[in-house]
GROMACS .gro file of N, CA and C in nm:
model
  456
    1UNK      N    1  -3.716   0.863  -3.622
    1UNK     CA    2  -3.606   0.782  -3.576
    1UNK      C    3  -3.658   0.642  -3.545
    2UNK      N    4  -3.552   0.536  -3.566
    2UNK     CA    5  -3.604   0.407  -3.516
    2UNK      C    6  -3.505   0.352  -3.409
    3UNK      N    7  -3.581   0.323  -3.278
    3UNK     CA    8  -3.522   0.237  -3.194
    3UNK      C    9  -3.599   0.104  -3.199
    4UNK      N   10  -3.519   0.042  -3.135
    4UNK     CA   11  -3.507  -0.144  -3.110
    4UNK      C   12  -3.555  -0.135  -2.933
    5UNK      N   13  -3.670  -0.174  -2.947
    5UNK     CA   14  -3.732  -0.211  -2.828
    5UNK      C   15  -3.706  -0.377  -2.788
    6UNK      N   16  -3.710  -0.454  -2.672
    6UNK     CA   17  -3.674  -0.585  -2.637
    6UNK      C   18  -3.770  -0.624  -2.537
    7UNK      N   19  -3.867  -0.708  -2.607
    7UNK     CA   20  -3.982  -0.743  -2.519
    7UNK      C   21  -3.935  -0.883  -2.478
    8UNK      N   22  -3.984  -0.881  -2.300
    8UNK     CA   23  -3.914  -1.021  -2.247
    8UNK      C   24  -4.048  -1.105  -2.214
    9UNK      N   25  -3.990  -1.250  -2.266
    9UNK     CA   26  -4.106  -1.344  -2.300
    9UNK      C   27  -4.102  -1.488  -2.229
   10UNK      N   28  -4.140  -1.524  -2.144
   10UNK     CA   29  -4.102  -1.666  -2.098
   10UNK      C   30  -4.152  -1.743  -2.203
   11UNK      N   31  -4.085  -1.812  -2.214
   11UNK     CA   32  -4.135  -1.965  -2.330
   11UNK      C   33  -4.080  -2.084  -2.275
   12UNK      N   34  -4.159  -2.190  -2.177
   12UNK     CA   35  -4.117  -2.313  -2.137
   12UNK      C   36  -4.016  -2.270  -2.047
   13UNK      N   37  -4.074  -2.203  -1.993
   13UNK     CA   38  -3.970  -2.178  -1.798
   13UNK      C   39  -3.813  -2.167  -1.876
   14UNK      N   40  -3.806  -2.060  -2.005
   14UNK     CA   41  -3.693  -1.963  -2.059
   14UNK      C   42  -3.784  -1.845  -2.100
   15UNK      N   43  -3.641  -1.748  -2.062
   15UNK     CA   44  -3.679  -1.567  -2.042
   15UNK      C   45  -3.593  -1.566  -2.216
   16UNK      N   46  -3.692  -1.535  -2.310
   16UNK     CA   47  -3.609  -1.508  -2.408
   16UNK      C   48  -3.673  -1.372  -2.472
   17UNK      N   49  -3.596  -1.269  -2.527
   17UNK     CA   50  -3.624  -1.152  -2.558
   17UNK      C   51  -3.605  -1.104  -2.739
   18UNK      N   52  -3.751  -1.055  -2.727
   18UNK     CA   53  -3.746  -1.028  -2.880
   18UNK      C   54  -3.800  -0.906  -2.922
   19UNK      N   55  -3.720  -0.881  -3.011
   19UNK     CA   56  -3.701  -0.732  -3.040
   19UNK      C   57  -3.778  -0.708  -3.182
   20UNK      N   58  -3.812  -0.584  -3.123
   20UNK     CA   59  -3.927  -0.457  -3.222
   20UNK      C   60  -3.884  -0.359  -3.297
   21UNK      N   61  -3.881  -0.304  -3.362
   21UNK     CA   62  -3.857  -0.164  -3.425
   21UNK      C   63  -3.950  -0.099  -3.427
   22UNK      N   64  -3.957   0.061  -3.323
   22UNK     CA   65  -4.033   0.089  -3.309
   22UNK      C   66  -3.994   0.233  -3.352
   23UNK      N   67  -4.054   0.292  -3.520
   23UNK     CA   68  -4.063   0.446  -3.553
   23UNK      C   69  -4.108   0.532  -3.506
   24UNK      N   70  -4.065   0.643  -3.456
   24UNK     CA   71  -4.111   0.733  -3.391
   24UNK      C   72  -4.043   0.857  -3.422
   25UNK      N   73  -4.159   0.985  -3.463
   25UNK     CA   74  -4.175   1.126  -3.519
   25UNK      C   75  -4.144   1.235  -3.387
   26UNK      N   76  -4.011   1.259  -3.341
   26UNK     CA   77  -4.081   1.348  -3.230
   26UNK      C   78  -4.132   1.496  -3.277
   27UNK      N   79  -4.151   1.532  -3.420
   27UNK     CA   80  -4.188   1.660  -3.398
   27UNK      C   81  -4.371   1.640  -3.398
   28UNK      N   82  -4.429   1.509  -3.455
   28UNK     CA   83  -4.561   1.472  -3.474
   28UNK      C   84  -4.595   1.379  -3.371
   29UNK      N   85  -4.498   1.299  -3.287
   29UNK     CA   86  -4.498   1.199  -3.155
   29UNK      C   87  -4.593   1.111  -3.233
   30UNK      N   88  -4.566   1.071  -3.362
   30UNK     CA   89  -4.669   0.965  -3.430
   30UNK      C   90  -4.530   0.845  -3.415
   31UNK      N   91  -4.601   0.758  -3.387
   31UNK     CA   92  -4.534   0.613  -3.347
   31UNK      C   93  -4.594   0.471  -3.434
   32UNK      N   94  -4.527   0.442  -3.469
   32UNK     CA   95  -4.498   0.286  -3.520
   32UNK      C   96  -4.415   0.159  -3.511
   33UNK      N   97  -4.504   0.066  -3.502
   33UNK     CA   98  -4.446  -0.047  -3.424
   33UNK      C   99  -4.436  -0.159  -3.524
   34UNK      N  100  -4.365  -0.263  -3.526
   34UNK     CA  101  -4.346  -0.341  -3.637
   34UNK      C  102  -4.439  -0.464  -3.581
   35UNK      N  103  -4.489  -0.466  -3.437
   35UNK     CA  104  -4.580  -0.571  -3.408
   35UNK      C  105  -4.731  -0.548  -3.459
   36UNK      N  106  -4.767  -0.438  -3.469
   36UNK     CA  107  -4.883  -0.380  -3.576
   36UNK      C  108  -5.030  -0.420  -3.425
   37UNK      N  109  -4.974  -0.372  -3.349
   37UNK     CA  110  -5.121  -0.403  -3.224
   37UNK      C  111  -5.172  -0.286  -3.212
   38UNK      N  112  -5.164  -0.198  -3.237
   38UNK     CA  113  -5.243  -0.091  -3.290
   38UNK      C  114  -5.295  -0.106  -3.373
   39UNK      N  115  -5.257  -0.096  -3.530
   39UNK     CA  116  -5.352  -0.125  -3.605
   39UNK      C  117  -5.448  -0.220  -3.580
   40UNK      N  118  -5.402  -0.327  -3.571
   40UNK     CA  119  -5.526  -0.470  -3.559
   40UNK      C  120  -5.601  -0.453  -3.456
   41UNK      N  121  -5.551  -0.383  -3.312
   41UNK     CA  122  -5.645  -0.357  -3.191
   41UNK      C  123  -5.699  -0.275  -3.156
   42UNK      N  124  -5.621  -0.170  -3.216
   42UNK     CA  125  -5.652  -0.007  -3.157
   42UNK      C  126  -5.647   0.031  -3.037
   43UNK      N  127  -5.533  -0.052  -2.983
   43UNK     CA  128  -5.475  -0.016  -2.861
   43UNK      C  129  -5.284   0.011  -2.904
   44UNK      N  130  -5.247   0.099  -2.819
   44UNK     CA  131  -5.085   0.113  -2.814
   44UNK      C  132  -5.041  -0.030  -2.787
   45UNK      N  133  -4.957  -0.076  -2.808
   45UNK     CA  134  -4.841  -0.169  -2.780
   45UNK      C  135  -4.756  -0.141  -2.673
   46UNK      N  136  -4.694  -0.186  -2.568
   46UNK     CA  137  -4.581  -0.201  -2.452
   46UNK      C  138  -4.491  -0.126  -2.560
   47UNK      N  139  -4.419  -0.158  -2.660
   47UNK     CA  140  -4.331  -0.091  -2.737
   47UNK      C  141  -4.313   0.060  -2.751
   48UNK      N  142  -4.407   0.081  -2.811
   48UNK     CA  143  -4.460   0.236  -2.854
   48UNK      C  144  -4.463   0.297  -2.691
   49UNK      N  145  -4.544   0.268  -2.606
   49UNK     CA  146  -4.520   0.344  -2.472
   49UNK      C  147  -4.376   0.358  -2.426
   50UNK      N  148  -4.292   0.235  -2.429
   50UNK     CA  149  -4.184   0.247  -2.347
   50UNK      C  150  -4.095   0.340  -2.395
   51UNK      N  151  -4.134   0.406  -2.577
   51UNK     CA  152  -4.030   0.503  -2.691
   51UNK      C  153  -4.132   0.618  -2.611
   52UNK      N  154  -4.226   0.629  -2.561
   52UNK     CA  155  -4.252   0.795  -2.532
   52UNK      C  156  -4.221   0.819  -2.413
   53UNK      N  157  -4.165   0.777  -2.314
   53UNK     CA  158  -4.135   0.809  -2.178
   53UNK      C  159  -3.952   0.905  -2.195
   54UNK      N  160  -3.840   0.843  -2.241
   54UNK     CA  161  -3.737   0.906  -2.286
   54UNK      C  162  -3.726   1.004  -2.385
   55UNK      N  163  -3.859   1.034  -2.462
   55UNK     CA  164  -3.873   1.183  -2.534
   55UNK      C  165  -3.965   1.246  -2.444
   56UNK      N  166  -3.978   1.232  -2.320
   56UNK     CA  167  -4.085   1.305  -2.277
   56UNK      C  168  -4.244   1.329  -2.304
   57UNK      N  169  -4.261   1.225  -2.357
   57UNK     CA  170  -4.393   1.236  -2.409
   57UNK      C  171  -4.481   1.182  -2.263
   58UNK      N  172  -4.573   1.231  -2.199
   58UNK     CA  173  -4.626   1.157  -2.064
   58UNK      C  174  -4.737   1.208  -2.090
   59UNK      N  175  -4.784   1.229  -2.207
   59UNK     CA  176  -4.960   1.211  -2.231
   59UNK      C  177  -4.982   1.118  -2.355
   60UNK      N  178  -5.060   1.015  -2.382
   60UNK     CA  179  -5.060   0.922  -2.486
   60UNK      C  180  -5.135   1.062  -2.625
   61UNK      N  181  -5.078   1.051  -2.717
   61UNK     CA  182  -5.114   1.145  -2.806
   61UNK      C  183  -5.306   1.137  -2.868
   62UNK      N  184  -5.415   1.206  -2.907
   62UNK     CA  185  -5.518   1.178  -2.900
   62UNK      C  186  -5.537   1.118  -3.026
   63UNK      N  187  -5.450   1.106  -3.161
   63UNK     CA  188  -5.485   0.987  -3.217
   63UNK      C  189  -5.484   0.866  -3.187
   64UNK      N  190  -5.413   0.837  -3.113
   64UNK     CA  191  -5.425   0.668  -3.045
   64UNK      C  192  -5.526   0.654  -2.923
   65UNK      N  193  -5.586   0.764  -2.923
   65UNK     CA  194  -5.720   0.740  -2.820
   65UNK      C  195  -5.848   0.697  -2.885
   66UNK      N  196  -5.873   0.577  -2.951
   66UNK     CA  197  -5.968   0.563  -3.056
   66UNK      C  198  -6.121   0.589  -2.943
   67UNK      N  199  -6.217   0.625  -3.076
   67UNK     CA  200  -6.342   0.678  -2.965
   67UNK      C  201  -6.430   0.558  -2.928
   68UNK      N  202  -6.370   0.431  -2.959
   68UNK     CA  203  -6.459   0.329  -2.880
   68UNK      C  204  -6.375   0.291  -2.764
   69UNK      N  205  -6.300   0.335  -2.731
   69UNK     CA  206  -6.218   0.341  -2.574
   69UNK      C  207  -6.285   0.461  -2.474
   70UNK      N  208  -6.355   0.563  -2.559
   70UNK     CA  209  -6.404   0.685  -2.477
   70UNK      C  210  -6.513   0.618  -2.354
   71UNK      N  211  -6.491   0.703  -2.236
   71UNK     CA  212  -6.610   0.713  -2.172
   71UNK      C  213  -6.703   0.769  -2.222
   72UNK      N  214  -6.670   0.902  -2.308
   72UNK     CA  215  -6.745   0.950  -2.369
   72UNK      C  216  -6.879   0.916  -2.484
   73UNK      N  217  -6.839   0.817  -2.515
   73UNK     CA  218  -6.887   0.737  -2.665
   73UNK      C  219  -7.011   0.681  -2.623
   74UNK      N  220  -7.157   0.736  -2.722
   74UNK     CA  221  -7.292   0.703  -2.682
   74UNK      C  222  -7.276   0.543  -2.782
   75UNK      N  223  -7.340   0.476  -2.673
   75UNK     CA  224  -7.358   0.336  -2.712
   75UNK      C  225  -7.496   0.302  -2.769
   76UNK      N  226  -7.472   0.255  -2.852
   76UNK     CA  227  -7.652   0.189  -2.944
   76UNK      C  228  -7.613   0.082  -2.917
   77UNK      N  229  -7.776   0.026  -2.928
   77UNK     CA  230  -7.854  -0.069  -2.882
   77UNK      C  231  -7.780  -0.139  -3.013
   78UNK      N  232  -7.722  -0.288  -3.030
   78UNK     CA  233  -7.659  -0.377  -3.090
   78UNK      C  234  -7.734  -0.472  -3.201
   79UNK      N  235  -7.873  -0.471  -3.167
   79UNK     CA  236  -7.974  -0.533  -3.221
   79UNK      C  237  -7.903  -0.741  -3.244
   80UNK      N  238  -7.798  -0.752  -3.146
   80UNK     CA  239  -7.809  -0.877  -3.091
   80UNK      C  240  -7.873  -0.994  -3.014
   81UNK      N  241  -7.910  -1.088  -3.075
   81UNK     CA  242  -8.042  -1.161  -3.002
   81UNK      C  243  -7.982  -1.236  -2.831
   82UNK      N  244  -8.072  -1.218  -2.795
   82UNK     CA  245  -8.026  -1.217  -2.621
   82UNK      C  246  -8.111  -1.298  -2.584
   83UNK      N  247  -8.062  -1.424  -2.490
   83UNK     CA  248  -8.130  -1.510  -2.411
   83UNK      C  249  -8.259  -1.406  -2.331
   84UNK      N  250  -8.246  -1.296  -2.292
   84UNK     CA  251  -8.366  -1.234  -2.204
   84UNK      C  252  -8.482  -1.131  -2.299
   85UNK      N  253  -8.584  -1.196  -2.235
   85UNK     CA  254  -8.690  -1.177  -2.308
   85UNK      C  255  -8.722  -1.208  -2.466
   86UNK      N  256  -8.698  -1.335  -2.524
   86UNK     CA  257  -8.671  -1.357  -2.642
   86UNK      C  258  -8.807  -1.309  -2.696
   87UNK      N  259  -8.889  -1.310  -2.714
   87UNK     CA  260  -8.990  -1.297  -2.782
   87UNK      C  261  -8.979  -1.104  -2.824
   88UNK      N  262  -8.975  -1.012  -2.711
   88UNK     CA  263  -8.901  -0.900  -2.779
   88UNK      C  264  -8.815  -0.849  -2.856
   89UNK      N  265  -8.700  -0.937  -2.804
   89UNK     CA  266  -8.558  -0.950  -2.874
   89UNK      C  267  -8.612  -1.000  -3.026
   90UNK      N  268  -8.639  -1.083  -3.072
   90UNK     CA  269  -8.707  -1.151  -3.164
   90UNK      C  270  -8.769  -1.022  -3.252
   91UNK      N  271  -8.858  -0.985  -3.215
   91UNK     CA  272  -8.937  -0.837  -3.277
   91UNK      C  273  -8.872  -0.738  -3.321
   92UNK      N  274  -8.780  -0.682  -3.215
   92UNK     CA  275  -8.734  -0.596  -3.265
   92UNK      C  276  -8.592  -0.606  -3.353
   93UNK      N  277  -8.543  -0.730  -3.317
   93UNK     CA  278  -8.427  -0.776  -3.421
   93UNK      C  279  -8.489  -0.760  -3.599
   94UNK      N  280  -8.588  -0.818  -3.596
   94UNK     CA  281  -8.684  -0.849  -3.709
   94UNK      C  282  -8.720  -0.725  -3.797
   95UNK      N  283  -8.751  -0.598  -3.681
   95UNK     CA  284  -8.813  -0.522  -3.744
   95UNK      C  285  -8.676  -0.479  -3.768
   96UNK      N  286  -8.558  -0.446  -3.686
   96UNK     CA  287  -8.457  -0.377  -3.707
   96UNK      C  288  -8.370  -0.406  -3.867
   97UNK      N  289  -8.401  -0.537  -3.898
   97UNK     CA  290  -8.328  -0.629  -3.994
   97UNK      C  291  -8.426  -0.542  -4.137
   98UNK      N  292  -8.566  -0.549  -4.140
   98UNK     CA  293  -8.664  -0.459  -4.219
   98UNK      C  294  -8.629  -0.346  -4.199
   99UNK      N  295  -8.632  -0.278  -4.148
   99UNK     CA  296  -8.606  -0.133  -4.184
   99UNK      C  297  -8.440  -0.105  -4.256
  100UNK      N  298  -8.341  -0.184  -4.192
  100UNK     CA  299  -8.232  -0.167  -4.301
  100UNK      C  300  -8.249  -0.203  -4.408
  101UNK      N  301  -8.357  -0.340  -4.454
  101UNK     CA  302  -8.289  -0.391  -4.570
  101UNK      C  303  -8.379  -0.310  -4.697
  102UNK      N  304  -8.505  -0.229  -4.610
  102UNK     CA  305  -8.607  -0.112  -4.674
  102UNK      C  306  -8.488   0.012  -4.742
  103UNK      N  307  -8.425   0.057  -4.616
  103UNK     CA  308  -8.337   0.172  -4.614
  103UNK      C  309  -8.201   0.125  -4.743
  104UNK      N  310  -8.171   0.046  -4.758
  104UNK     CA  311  -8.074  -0.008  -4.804
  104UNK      C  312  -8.118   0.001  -4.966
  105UNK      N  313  -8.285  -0.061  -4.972
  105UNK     CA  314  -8.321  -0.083  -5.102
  105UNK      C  315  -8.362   0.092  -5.178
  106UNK      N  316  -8.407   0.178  -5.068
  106UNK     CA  317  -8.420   0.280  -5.058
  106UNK      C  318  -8.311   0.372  -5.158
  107UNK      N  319  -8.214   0.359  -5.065
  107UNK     CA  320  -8.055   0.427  -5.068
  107UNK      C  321  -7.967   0.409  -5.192
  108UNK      N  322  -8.003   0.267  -5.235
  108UNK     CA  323  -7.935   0.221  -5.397
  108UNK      C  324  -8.026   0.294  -5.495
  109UNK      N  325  -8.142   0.357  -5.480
  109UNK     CA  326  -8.225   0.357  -5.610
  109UNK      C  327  -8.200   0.514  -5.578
  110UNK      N  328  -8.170   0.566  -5.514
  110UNK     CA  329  -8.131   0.769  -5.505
  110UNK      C  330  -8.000   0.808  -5.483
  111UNK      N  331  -7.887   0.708  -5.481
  111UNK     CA  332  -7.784   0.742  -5.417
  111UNK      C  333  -7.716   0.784  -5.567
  112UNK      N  334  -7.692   0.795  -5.659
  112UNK     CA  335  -7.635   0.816  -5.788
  112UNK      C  336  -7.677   0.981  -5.810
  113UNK      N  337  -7.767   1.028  -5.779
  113UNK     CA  338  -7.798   1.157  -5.807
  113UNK      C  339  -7.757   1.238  -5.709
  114UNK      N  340  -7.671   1.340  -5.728
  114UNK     CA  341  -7.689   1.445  -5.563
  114UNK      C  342  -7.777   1.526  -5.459
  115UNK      N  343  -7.895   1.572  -5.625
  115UNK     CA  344  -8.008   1.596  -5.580
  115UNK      C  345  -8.104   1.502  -5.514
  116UNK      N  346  -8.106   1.390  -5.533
  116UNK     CA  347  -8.170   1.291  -5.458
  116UNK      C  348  -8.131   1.235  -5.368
  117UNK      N  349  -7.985   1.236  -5.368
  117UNK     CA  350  -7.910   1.194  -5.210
  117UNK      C  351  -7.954   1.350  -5.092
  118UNK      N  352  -7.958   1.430  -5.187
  118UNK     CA  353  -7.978   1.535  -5.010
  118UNK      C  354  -8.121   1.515  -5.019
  119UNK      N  355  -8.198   1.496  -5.091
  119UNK     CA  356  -8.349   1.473  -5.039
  119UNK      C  357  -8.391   1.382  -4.957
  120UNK      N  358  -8.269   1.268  -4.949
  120UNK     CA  359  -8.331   1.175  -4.924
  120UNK      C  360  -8.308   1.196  -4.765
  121UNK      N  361  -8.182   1.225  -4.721
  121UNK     CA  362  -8.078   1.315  -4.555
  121UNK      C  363  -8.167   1.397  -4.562
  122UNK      N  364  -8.235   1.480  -4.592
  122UNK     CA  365  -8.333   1.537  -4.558
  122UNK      C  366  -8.510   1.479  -4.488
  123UNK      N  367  -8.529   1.410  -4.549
  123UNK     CA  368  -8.654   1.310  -4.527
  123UNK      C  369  -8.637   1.230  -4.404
  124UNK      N  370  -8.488   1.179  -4.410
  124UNK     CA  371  -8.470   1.088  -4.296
  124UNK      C  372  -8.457   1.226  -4.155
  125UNK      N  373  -8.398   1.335  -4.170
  125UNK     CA  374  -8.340   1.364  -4.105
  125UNK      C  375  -8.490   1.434  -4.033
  126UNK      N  376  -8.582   1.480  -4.109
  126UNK     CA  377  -8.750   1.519  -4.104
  126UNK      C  378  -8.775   1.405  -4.029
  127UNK      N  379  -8.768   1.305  -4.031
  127UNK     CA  380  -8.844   1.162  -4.000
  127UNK      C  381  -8.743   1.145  -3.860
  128UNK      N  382  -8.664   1.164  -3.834
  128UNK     CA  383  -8.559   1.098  -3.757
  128UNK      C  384  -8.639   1.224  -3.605
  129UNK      N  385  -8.640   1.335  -3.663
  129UNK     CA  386  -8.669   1.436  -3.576
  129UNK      C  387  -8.821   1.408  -3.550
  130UNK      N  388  -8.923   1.392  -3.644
  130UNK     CA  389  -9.091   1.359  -3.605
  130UNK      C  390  -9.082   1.180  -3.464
  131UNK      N  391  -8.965   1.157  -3.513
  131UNK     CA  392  -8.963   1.025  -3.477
  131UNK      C  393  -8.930   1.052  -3.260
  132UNK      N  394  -8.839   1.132  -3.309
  132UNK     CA  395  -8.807   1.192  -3.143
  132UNK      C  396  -8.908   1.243  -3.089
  133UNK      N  397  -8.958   1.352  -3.127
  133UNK     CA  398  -9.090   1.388  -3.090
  133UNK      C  399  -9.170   1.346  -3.008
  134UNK      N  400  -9.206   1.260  -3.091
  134UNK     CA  401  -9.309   1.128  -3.081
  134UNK      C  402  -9.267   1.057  -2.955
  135UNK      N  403  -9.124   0.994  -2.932
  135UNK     CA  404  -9.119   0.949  -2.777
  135UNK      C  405  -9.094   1.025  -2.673
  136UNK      N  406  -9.096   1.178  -2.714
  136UNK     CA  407  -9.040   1.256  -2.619
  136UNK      C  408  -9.213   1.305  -2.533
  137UNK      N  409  -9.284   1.259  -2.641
  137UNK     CA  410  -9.478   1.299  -2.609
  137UNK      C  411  -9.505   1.193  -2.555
  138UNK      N  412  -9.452   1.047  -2.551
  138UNK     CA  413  -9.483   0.904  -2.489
  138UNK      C  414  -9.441   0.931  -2.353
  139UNK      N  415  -9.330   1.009  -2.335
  139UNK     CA  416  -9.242   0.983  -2.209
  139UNK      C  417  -9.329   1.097  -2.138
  140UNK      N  418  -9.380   1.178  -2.180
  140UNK     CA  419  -9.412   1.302  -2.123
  140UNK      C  420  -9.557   1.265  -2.069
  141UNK      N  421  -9.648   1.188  -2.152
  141UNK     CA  422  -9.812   1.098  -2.130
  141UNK      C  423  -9.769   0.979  -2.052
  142UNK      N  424  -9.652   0.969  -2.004
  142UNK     CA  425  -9.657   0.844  -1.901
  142UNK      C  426  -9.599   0.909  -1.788
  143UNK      N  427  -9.567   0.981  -1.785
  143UNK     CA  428  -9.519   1.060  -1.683
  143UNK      C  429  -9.631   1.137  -1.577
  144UNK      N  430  -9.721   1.217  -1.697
  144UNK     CA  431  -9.856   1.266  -1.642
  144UNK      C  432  -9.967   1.164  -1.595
  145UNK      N  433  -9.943   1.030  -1.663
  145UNK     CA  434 -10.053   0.954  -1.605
  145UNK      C  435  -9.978   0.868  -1.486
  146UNK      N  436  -9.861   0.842  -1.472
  146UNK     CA  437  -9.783   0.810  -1.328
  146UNK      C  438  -9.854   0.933  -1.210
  147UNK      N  439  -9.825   1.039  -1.233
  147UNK     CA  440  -9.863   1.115  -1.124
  147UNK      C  441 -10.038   1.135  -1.087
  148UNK      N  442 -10.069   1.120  -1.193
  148UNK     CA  443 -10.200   1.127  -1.172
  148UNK      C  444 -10.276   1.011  -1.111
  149UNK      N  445 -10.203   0.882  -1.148
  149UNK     CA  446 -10.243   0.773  -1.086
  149UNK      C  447 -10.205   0.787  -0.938
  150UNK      N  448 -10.069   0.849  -0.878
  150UNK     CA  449 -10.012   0.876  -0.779
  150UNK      C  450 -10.109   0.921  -0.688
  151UNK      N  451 -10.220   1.022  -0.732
  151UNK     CA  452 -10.241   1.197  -0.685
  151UNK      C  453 -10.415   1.081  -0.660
  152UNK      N  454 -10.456   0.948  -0.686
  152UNK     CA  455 -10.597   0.968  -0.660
  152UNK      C  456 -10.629   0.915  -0.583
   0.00000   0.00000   0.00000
């Protein structure tokens, strides 16, 4: 069904109101708005909320919960250069920039075959896991030499 939503707007100290068409599924509660701020933001629109309150809808549906709104959502490191500590920032931007453009040159020369695309998710995925390892034995040898330094 489509209702006509009326969003009120001051413009130059006038209240003038302009109207939306806003589609809405109640057996799927999938909603569409003709201002398109969902799509472009990935946030709901004032529109779309104000059509789910008179169908009873009083939970926002979990497709419009995109997962970079989650609390949930593990955040990586951005590899953006940052006024603090430039000379690190610097390094590891550098190396970060090399290893994609390795992985990249990598990925074009096996990606056409299937057998060579799972070898390759395999290797990384071998490497990705030796790679954990490896800081999980750093964290564990700094840990033992903290206490031991502690203990003398």
């Amino acid at each position: 069904m489509c209702m006509k939503v009326e969003e009120e707007k001051l413009v130059n100290d006038t209240i003038i109101y302009v109207p939306y068409d806003v589609h809405f599924d109640r057996s799927t509660q999938e909603v569409r708005c003709e201002c398109n701020i969902f799509e472009s933001l990935g946030v709901l629109c004032c529109h779309c909320l104000a059509v789910f309150h008179p169908y009873k809808v009083y939970k926002v549906p979990t497709c419009y919960v995109l997962p970079r709104w989650s609390k949930k959502i593990k955040h990586k490191h951005t590899y953006v250069k940052s006024s603090h500590d430039v000379s690190r920032s610097d390094e590891s931007h550098v190396a970060f920039r090399g290893l994609c453009a390795h992985l990249y040159n990598v990925a074009q020369e096996f990606v056409s075959d299937h057998d060579e695309t799972a070898l390759l998710y395999a290797a990384l995925e071998e490497t990705r896991a030796k790679l954990a390892a490896h800081c999980a034995k750093k964290r564990f040898e700094s840990v033992v030499e903290t206490h031991t330094s502690i203990g003398s």
